[in-house]
CSV table of C-alpha atoms in Angstrom, one decimal:
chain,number,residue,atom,x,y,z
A,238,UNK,CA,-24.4,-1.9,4.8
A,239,UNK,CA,-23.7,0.8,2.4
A,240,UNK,CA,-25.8,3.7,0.8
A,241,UNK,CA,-25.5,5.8,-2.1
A,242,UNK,CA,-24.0,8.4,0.4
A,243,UNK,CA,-21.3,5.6,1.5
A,244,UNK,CA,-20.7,3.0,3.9
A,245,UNK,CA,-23.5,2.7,7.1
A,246,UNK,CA,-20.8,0.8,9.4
A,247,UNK,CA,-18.4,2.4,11.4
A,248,UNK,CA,-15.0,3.4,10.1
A,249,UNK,CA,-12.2,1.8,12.0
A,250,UNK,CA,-9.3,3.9,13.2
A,251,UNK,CA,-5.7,3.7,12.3
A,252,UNK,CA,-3.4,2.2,13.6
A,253,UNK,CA,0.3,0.8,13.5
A,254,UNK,CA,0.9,-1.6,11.5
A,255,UNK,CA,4.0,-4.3,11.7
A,256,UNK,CA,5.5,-5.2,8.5
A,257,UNK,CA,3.5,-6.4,6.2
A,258,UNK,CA,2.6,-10.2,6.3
A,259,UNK,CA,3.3,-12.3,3.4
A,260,UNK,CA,0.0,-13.5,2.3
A,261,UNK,CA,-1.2,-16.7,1.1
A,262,UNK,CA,-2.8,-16.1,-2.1
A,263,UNK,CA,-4.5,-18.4,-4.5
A,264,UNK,CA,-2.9,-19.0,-8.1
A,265,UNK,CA,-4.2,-16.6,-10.1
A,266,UNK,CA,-4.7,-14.1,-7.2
A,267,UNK,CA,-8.1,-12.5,-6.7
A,268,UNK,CA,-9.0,-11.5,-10.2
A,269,UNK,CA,-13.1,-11.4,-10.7
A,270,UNK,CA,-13.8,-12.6,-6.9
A,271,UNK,CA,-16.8,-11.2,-5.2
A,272,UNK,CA,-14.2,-9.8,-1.3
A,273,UNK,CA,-16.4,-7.4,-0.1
A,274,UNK,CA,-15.4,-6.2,3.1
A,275,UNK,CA,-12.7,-8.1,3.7
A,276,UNK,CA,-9.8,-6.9,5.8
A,277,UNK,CA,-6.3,-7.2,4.2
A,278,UNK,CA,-5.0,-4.8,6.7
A,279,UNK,CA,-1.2,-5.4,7.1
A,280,UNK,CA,-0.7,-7.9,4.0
A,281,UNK,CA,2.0,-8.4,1.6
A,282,UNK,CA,0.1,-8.9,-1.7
A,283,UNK,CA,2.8,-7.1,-4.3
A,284,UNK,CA,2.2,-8.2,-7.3
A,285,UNK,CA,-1.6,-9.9,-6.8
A,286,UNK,CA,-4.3,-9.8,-9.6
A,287,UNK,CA,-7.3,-8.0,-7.8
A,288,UNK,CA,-8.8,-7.2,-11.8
A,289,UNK,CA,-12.1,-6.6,-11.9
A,290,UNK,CA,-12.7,-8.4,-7.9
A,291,UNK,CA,-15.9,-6.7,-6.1
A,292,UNK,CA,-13.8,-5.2,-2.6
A,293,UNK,CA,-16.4,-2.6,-1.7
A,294,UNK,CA,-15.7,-1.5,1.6
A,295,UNK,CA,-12.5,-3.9,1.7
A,296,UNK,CA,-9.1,-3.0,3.8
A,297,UNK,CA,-6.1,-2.6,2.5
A,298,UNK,CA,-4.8,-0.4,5.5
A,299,UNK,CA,-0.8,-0.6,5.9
A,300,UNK,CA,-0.6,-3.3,2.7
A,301,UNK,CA,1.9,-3.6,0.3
A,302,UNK,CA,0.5,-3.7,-3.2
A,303,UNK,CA,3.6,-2.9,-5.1
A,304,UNK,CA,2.6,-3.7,-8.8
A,305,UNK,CA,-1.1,-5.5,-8.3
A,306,UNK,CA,-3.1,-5.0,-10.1
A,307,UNK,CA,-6.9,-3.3,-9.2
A,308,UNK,CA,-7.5,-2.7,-13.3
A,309,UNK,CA,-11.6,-2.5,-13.7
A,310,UNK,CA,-12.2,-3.6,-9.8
A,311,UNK,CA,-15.0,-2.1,-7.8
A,312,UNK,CA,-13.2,-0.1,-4.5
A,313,UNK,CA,-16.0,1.4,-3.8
A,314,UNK,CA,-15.5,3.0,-0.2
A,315,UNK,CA,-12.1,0.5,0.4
A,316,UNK,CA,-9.4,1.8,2.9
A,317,UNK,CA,-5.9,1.9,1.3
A,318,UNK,CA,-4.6,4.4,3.7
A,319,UNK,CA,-0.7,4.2,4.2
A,320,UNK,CA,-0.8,1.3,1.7
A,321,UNK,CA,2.0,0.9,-0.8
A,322,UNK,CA,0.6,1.3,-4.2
A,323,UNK,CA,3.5,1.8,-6.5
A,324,UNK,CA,3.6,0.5,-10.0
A,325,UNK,CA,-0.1,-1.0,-8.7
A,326,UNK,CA,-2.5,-0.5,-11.7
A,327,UNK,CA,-5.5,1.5,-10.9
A,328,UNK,CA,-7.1,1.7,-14.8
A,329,UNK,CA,-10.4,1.5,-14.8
A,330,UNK,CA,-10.6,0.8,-11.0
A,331,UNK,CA,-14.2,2.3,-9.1
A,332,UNK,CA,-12.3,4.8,-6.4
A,333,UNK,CA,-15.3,6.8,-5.2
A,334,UNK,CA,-15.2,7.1,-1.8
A,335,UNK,CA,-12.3,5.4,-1.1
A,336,UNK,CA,-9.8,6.4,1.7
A,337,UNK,CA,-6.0,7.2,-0.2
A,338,UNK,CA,-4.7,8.9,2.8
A,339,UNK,CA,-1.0,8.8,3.4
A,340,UNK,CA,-0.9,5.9,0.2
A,341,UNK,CA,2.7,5.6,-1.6
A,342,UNK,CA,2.1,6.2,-5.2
């Protein structure tokens, strides 16, 4: 559950992460999907469409998401901490509250 103030739920800690897992995405990636809360913790999603998805309160924790694209999506209090987010594309992309800790930019 979330509030104006931010997420209700407790916030998970972090942790190690293995290298990335190579994820099986759908064609056309996630583009306009309603993924809120879902955990991609660990993933390897370079490259992935994620425009304009709903992933309010998603994780993205350890991920690499080299070049994907996040243009006009809602990340709304999402953890990218110590994800890989070079060349990703942020334009237009809801960040409040969201956790950028330790992210590669």
């Amino acid at each position: 559950a979330t509030t104006d103030s931010g997420p209700t739920t407790e916030v998970i800690e972090p942790g190690p992460c293995p290298a990335p897992d190579k994820a099986v995405v759908p064609i056309g990636g996630y583009a306009n999907r309603a993924m809120r809360g879902v955990d991609f913790r660990c993933r390897n999603l370079s490259g992935v469409s994620f425009a304009g998805a709903d992933l309010r309160l998603a994780i993205f924790r350890g991920a690499n998401l080299r070049g994907a694209s996040f243009a006009g999506a809602n990340l709304r209090w999402a953890d990218l901490s110590g994800a890989d987010l070079r060349g990703a594309n942020l334009s237009g992309a809801d960040l409040t509250g969201a956790n950028l800790a330790n992210t590669f930019k």
